[in-house]
Amino acid sequence: MRAIRGLWRWRHNPLRRTTDLAEAWLALGALLLILVAAPLAGVLIGGLAQDALQRSVREQRLDRHPVVATVVKKADRTPLDPDPETSSGRDSHTRVIADWKAPDGTTQRDTVMAALNSPQRGDHFTVWTDLHGRVVGRPLDTATAATHAVLAGFGTAVACAGLVEGSRRLVVWRMVRRRYDRLDQAWSQAGPDWGRTGTGS
């Protein structure tokens, strides 16, 4: 409020330059855009992301099915993981050769990761498969999808606010550069006669 009152008083100040008033209005416009447009953009993008992600959740729930697999034997050795950060999430999993029955009725056998500490032949565990029995990732759950949508909306709002503020700073920088250029021109015209007024030379 103080900024708006100061801007209103600044309109009639005899010392103000046109560029000062333009900078003040530009700052007010940028503030309104950051407070109104950026959150609206975030809500819009977050809503669109939520719809798309929830549609994906529904599709994955239709396409992916949990089936019970039976351990045949432990796999010979675990291959080296190229990403060391993912290894911590897989420490509790062991590679095994397992059999399972696909939703279409066929019997499948493959090497999979089992959430078993010391798997023995005949142990059971759950794997997610598609309709043909191929192992797929666990489907996205509703809470994770909502979290991703919120992050997308928040990121959009922050990016919009940054874009508005960056644009404002660029425009102000150009205005200041133009003001200095005009000052340099005025100084170059008055500079040669500086200090010699009335000396008769």
PDB file of C-alpha atoms in Angstrom:
ATOM      1  CA  MET A   1       0.000   0.000   0.000  1.00  0.00           C
ATOM      2  CA  ARG A   2       2.848   2.387   0.823  1.00  0.00           C
ATOM      3  CA  ALA A   3       4.326   1.753  -2.620  1.00  0.00           C
ATOM      4  CA  ILE A   4       1.009   2.592  -4.297  1.00  0.00           C
ATOM      5  CA  ARG A   5       0.603   5.779  -2.210  1.00  0.00           C
ATOM      6  CA  GLY A   6       4.204   6.710  -2.988  1.00  0.00           C
ATOM      7  CA  LEU A   7       3.577   6.127  -6.673  1.00  0.00           C
ATOM      8  CA  TRP A   8       0.477   8.328  -6.545  1.00  0.00           C
ATOM      9  CA  ARG A   9       2.397  11.190  -4.851  1.00  0.00           C
ATOM     10  CA  TRP A  10       5.331  10.684  -7.222  1.00  0.00           C
ATOM     11  CA  ARG A  11       3.102  11.536 -10.207  1.00  0.00           C
ATOM     12  CA  HIS A  12       3.136  15.260  -9.341  1.00  0.00           C
ATOM     13  CA  ASN A  13       6.687  15.577  -7.989  1.00  0.00           C
ATOM     14  CA  PRO A  14       8.512  18.335  -9.935  1.00  0.00           C
ATOM     15  CA  LEU A  15      11.806  16.381  -9.739  1.00  0.00           C
ATOM     16  CA  ARG A  16      10.484  13.243 -11.332  1.00  0.00           C
ATOM     17  CA  ARG A  17      11.580  12.273 -14.803  1.00  0.00           C
ATOM     18  CA  THR A  18       9.357  10.494 -17.306  1.00  0.00           C
ATOM     19  CA  THR A  19      11.517   7.398 -16.942  1.00  0.00           C
ATOM     20  CA  ASP A  20      11.049   7.452 -13.149  1.00  0.00           C
ATOM     21  CA  LEU A  21       7.288   7.287 -13.594  1.00  0.00           C
ATOM     22  CA  ALA A  22       7.637   4.558 -16.226  1.00  0.00           C
ATOM     23  CA  GLU A  23       9.845   2.507 -13.868  1.00  0.00           C
ATOM     24  CA  ALA A  24       7.312   2.880 -11.055  1.00  0.00           C
ATOM     25  CA  TRP A  25       4.396   1.771 -13.248  1.00  0.00           C
ATOM     26  CA  LEU A  26       6.501  -1.087 -14.606  1.00  0.00           C
ATOM     27  CA  ALA A  27       7.274  -2.257 -11.058  1.00  0.00           C
ATOM     28  CA  LEU A  28       3.585  -2.083 -10.107  1.00  0.00           C
ATOM     29  CA  GLY A  29       2.561  -4.020 -13.234  1.00  0.00           C
ATOM     30  CA  ALA A  30       5.216  -6.679 -12.597  1.00  0.00           C
ATOM     31  CA  LEU A  31       4.068  -7.018  -8.986  1.00  0.00           C
ATOM     32  CA  LEU A  32       0.452  -7.517 -10.064  1.00  0.00           C
ATOM     33  CA  LEU A  33       1.499 -10.101 -12.655  1.00  0.00           C
ATOM     34  CA  ILE A  34       3.579 -11.982 -10.082  1.00  0.00           C
ATOM     35  CA  LEU A  35       0.738 -11.932  -7.541  1.00  0.00           C
ATOM     36  CA  VAL A  36      -2.086 -12.783  -9.963  1.00  0.00           C
ATOM     37  CA  ALA A  37      -0.906 -14.245 -13.281  1.00  0.00           C
ATOM     38  CA  ALA A  38       1.848 -16.525 -11.949  1.00  0.00           C
ATOM     39  CA  PRO A  39      -0.433 -18.344  -9.455  1.00  0.00           C
ATOM     40  CA  LEU A  40      -3.163 -18.641 -12.105  1.00  0.00           C
ATOM     41  CA  ALA A  41      -0.678 -20.177 -14.548  1.00  0.00           C
ATOM     42  CA  GLY A  42       0.488 -22.564 -11.821  1.00  0.00           C
ATOM     43  CA  VAL A  43      -3.071 -23.639 -11.039  1.00  0.00           C
ATOM     44  CA  LEU A  44      -3.851 -24.112 -14.736  1.00  0.00           C
ATOM     45  CA  ILE A  45      -0.730 -26.188 -15.483  1.00  0.00           C
ATOM     46  CA  GLY A  46      -1.110 -28.119 -12.233  1.00  0.00           C
ATOM     47  CA  GLY A  47      -4.712 -28.956 -13.138  1.00  0.00           C
ATOM     48  CA  LEU A  48      -3.738 -30.107 -16.632  1.00  0.00           C
ATOM     49  CA  ALA A  49      -0.899 -32.211 -15.202  1.00  0.00           C
ATOM     50  CA  GLN A  50      -3.270 -33.693 -12.610  1.00  0.00           C
ATOM     51  CA  ASP A  51      -5.760 -34.708 -15.304  1.00  0.00           C
ATOM     52  CA  ALA A  52      -3.050 -36.269 -17.484  1.00  0.00           C
ATOM     53  CA  LEU A  53      -1.402 -38.102 -14.583  1.00  0.00           C
ATOM     54  CA  GLN A  54      -4.683 -39.434 -13.182  1.00  0.00           C
ATOM     55  CA  ARG A  55      -5.591 -40.671 -16.686  1.00  0.00           C
ATOM     56  CA  SER A  56      -2.209 -42.413 -16.771  1.00  0.00           C
ATOM     57  CA  VAL A  57      -2.902 -43.954 -13.353  1.00  0.00           C
ATOM     58  CA  ARG A  58      -6.219 -45.351 -14.610  1.00  0.00           C
ATOM     59  CA  GLU A  59      -4.628 -46.732 -17.789  1.00  0.00           C
ATOM     60  CA  GLN A  60      -1.778 -48.349 -15.873  1.00  0.00           C
ATOM     61  CA  ARG A  61      -4.228 -49.971 -13.464  1.00  0.00           C
ATOM     62  CA  LEU A  62      -6.042 -51.499 -16.440  1.00  0.00           C
ATOM     63  CA  ASP A  63      -2.848 -52.646 -18.204  1.00  0.00           C
ATOM     64  CA  ARG A  64      -0.710 -53.814 -15.270  1.00  0.00           C
ATOM     65  CA  HIS A  65      -1.585 -56.722 -13.033  1.00  0.00           C
ATOM     66  CA  PRO A  66       0.018 -58.163  -9.890  1.00  0.00           C
ATOM     67  CA  VAL A  67       0.733 -61.867 -10.228  1.00  0.00           C
ATOM     68  CA  VAL A  68       2.293 -64.336  -7.821  1.00  0.00           C
ATOM     69  CA  ALA A  69       5.668 -65.633  -9.003  1.00  0.00           C
ATOM     70  CA  THR A  70       7.468 -68.690  -7.715  1.00  0.00           C
ATOM     71  CA  VAL A  71      11.244 -68.789  -7.270  1.00  0.00           C
ATOM     72  CA  VAL A  72      12.937 -71.450  -9.422  1.00  0.00           C
ATOM     73  CA  LYS A  73      16.456 -70.562  -8.359  1.00  0.00           C
ATOM     74  CA  LYS A  74      18.613 -67.621  -7.451  1.00  0.00           C
ATOM     75  CA  ALA A  75      20.208 -65.914 -10.462  1.00  0.00           C
ATOM     76  CA  ASP A  76      23.942 -66.525 -10.887  1.00  0.00           C
ATOM     77  CA  ARG A  77      25.082 -62.963 -10.198  1.00  0.00           C
ATOM     78  CA  THR A  78      23.722 -59.459 -10.083  1.00  0.00           C
ATOM     79  CA  PRO A  79      25.041 -57.238 -12.891  1.00  0.00           C
ATOM     80  CA  LEU A  80      26.798 -54.020 -11.956  1.00  0.00           C
ATOM     81  CA  ASP A  81      24.422 -51.103 -11.620  1.00  0.00           C
ATOM     82  CA  PRO A  82      25.619 -48.098 -13.665  1.00  0.00           C
ATOM     83  CA  ASP A  83      23.796 -45.688 -11.354  1.00  0.00           C
ATOM     84  CA  PRO A  84      25.091 -45.928  -7.762  1.00  0.00           C
ATOM     85  CA  GLU A  85      22.131 -43.974  -6.393  1.00  0.00           C
ATOM     86  CA  THR A  86      19.634 -46.641  -7.487  1.00  0.00           C
ATOM     87  CA  SER A  87      21.558 -49.429  -5.791  1.00  0.00           C
ATOM     88  CA  SER A  88      20.386 -48.315  -2.345  1.00  0.00           C
ATOM     89  CA  GLY A  89      16.775 -48.848  -3.403  1.00  0.00           C
ATOM     90  CA  ARG A  90      17.590 -52.324  -4.702  1.00  0.00           C
ATOM     91  CA  ASP A  91      19.620 -53.529  -1.721  1.00  0.00           C
ATOM     92  CA  SER A  92      16.590 -55.379  -0.370  1.00  0.00           C
ATOM     93  CA  HIS A  93      15.935 -57.058  -3.750  1.00  0.00           C
ATOM     94  CA  THR A  94      17.579 -60.201  -5.113  1.00  0.00           C
ATOM     95  CA  ARG A  95      17.718 -61.364  -8.732  1.00  0.00           C
ATOM     96  CA  VAL A  96      16.000 -64.716  -9.184  1.00  0.00           C
ATOM     97  CA  ILE A  97      14.712 -66.891 -11.976  1.00  0.00           C
ATOM     98  CA  ALA A  98      10.977 -67.282 -11.422  1.00  0.00           C
ATOM     99  CA  ASP A  99       7.835 -68.733 -12.995  1.00  0.00           C
ATOM    100  CA  TRP A 100       4.420 -67.072 -13.062  1.00  0.00           C
ATOM    101  CA  LYS A 101       1.133 -67.341 -14.851  1.00  0.00           C
ATOM    102  CA  ALA A 102       0.251 -64.349 -17.047  1.00  0.00           C
ATOM    103  CA  PRO A 103      -3.252 -62.823 -17.033  1.00  0.00           C
ATOM    104  CA  ASP A 104      -3.792 -64.318 -20.514  1.00  0.00           C
ATOM    105  CA  GLY A 105      -3.141 -67.833 -19.094  1.00  0.00           C
ATOM    106  CA  THR A 106       0.367 -68.442 -20.458  1.00  0.00           C
ATOM    107  CA  THR A 107       3.215 -69.554 -18.196  1.00  0.00           C
ATOM    108  CA  GLN A 108       6.257 -67.277 -18.135  1.00  0.00           C
ATOM    109  CA  ARG A 109       9.815 -67.704 -16.863  1.00  0.00           C
ATOM    110  CA  ASP A 110      12.352 -64.905 -16.568  1.00  0.00           C
ATOM    111  CA  THR A 111      14.992 -63.316 -14.357  1.00  0.00           C
ATOM    112  CA  VAL A 112      13.362 -60.732 -12.096  1.00  0.00           C
ATOM    113  CA  MET A 113      14.042 -58.780  -8.935  1.00  0.00           C
ATOM    114  CA  ALA A 114      12.409 -60.325  -5.874  1.00  0.00           C
ATOM    115  CA  ALA A 115      11.839 -58.558  -2.566  1.00  0.00           C
ATOM    116  CA  LEU A 116      13.277 -61.524  -0.676  1.00  0.00           C
ATOM    117  CA  ASN A 117      16.393 -61.470   1.501  1.00  0.00           C
ATOM    118  CA  SER A 118      17.376 -65.094   0.984  1.00  0.00           C
ATOM    119  CA  PRO A 119      15.167 -66.606  -1.725  1.00  0.00           C
ATOM    120  CA  GLN A 120      14.703 -70.379  -1.735  1.00  0.00           C
ATOM    121  CA  ARG A 121      13.171 -72.577  -4.401  1.00  0.00           C
ATOM    122  CA  GLY A 122       9.378 -72.459  -4.090  1.00  0.00           C
ATOM    123  CA  ASP A 123       9.196 -69.049  -2.350  1.00  0.00           C
ATOM    124  CA  HIS A 124       6.412 -66.784  -3.600  1.00  0.00           C
ATOM    125  CA  PHE A 125       6.518 -63.039  -4.303  1.00  0.00           C
ATOM    126  CA  THR A 126       4.537 -60.547  -6.355  1.00  0.00           C
ATOM    127  CA  VAL A 127       5.540 -59.123  -9.739  1.00  0.00           C
ATOM    128  CA  TRP A 128       3.676 -56.683 -11.965  1.00  0.00           C
ATOM    129  CA  THR A 129       3.056 -57.798 -15.550  1.00  0.00           C
ATOM    130  CA  ASP A 130       1.182 -56.645 -18.629  1.00  0.00           C
ATOM    131  CA  LEU A 131      -1.623 -58.712 -20.176  1.00  0.00           C
ATOM    132  CA  HIS A 132       0.898 -60.986 -21.930  1.00  0.00           C
ATOM    133  CA  GLY A 133       2.958 -61.681 -18.806  1.00  0.00           C
ATOM    134  CA  ARG A 134       5.914 -59.378 -19.513  1.00  0.00           C
ATOM    135  CA  VAL A 135       7.323 -57.812 -16.349  1.00  0.00           C
ATOM    136  CA  VAL A 136       6.541 -54.095 -16.061  1.00  0.00           C
ATOM    137  CA  GLY A 137       6.995 -51.476 -13.377  1.00  0.00           C
ATOM    138  CA  ARG A 138       4.542 -50.980 -10.556  1.00  0.00           C
ATOM    139  CA  PRO A 139       1.714 -48.667 -11.661  1.00  0.00           C
ATOM    140  CA  LEU A 140       1.756 -45.050 -10.582  1.00  0.00           C
ATOM    141  CA  ASP A 141      -0.423 -44.467  -7.536  1.00  0.00           C
ATOM    142  CA  THR A 142      -2.863 -41.607  -7.056  1.00  0.00           C
ATOM    143  CA  ALA A 143      -0.880 -39.855  -4.307  1.00  0.00           C
ATOM    144  CA  THR A 144       2.344 -39.837  -6.328  1.00  0.00           C
ATOM    145  CA  ALA A 145       0.487 -38.495  -9.373  1.00  0.00           C
ATOM    146  CA  ALA A 146      -1.035 -35.703  -7.266  1.00  0.00           C
ATOM    147  CA  THR A 147       2.390 -34.827  -5.856  1.00  0.00           C
ATOM    148  CA  HIS A 148       3.861 -34.578  -9.357  1.00  0.00           C
ATOM    149  CA  ALA A 149       0.953 -32.358 -10.441  1.00  0.00           C
ATOM    150  CA  VAL A 150       1.459 -30.032  -7.464  1.00  0.00           C
ATOM    151  CA  LEU A 151       5.177 -29.793  -8.218  1.00  0.00           C
ATOM    152  CA  ALA A 152       4.418 -29.015 -11.881  1.00  0.00           C
ATOM    153  CA  GLY A 153       2.023 -26.234 -10.865  1.00  0.00           C
ATOM    154  CA  PHE A 154       4.440 -24.788  -8.308  1.00  0.00           C
ATOM    155  CA  GLY A 155       7.316 -24.921 -10.792  1.00  0.00           C
ATOM    156  CA  THR A 156       5.207 -23.146 -13.416  1.00  0.00           C
ATOM    157  CA  ALA A 157       4.240 -20.385 -10.980  1.00  0.00           C
ATOM    158  CA  VAL A 158       7.866 -19.860  -9.955  1.00  0.00           C
ATOM    159  CA  ALA A 159       9.017 -19.862 -13.597  1.00  0.00           C
ATOM    160  CA  CYS A 160       6.336 -17.299 -14.539  1.00  0.00           C
ATOM    161  CA  ALA A 161       7.291 -15.061 -11.625  1.00  0.00           C
ATOM    162  CA  GLY A 162      10.960 -15.334 -12.604  1.00  0.00           C
ATOM    163  CA  LEU A 163      10.143 -14.520 -16.227  1.00  0.00           C
ATOM    164  CA  VAL A 164       8.134 -11.445 -15.242  1.00  0.00           C
ATOM    165  CA  GLU A 165      10.839 -10.192 -12.860  1.00  0.00           C
ATOM    166  CA  GLY A 166      13.595 -10.900 -15.367  1.00  0.00           C
ATOM    167  CA  SER A 167      11.691  -9.011 -18.074  1.00  0.00           C
ATOM    168  CA  ARG A 168      11.134  -6.075 -15.720  1.00  0.00           C
ATOM    169  CA  ARG A 169      14.827  -5.924 -14.851  1.00  0.00           C
ATOM    170  CA  LEU A 170      15.789  -6.072 -18.532  1.00  0.00           C
ATOM    171  CA  VAL A 171      13.430  -3.215 -19.421  1.00  0.00           C
ATOM    172  CA  VAL A 172      14.667  -1.115 -16.468  1.00  0.00           C
ATOM    173  CA  TRP A 173      18.284  -1.820 -17.462  1.00  0.00           C
ATOM    174  CA  ARG A 174      17.579  -0.593 -21.002  1.00  0.00           C
ATOM    175  CA  MET A 175      15.822   2.511 -19.670  1.00  0.00           C
ATOM    176  CA  VAL A 176      18.794   3.305 -17.409  1.00  0.00           C
ATOM    177  CA  ARG A 177      21.234   2.762 -20.290  1.00  0.00           C
ATOM    178  CA  ARG A 178      19.197   5.115 -22.478  1.00  0.00           C
ATOM    179  CA  ARG A 179      19.084   7.677 -19.650  1.00  0.00           C
ATOM    180  CA  TYR A 180      22.897   7.519 -19.286  1.00  0.00           C
ATOM    181  CA  ASP A 181      23.327   7.855 -23.055  1.00  0.00           C
ATOM    182  CA  ARG A 182      21.188  11.028 -23.049  1.00  0.00           C
ATOM    183  CA  LEU A 183      23.149  12.344 -20.058  1.00  0.00           C
ATOM    184  CA  ASP A 184      26.431  11.683 -21.883  1.00  0.00           C
ATOM    185  CA  GLN A 185      25.151  13.533 -24.945  1.00  0.00           C
ATOM    186  CA  ALA A 186      24.034  16.519 -22.857  1.00  0.00           C
ATOM    187  CA  TRP A 187      27.366  16.534 -21.016  1.00  0.00           C
ATOM    188  CA  SER A 188      29.352  16.423 -24.253  1.00  0.00           C
ATOM    189  CA  GLN A 189      27.458  19.492 -25.496  1.00  0.00           C
ATOM    190  CA  ALA A 190      27.907  21.460 -22.245  1.00  0.00           C
ATOM    191  CA  GLY A 191      31.304  20.082 -21.256  1.00  0.00           C
ATOM    192  CA  PRO A 192      33.651  22.269 -23.368  1.00  0.00           C
ATOM    193  CA  ASP A 193      32.201  25.480 -21.874  1.00  0.00           C
ATOM    194  CA  TRP A 194      32.080  24.222 -18.274  1.00  0.00           C
ATOM    195  CA  GLY A 195      33.548  26.751 -15.830  1.00  0.00           C
ATOM    196  CA  ARG A 196      34.167  29.487 -18.434  1.00  0.00           C
ATOM    197  CA  THR A 197      30.813  31.235 -18.314  1.00  0.00           C
ATOM    198  CA  GLY A 198      31.206  35.022 -18.083  1.00  0.00           C
ATOM    199  CA  THR A 199      35.020  35.046 -18.326  1.00  0.00           C
ATOM    200  CA  GLY A 200      34.896  36.810 -21.659  1.00  0.00           C
ATOM    201  CA  SER A 201      36.835  34.127 -23.479  1.00  0.00           C
TER     202      SER A 201
END
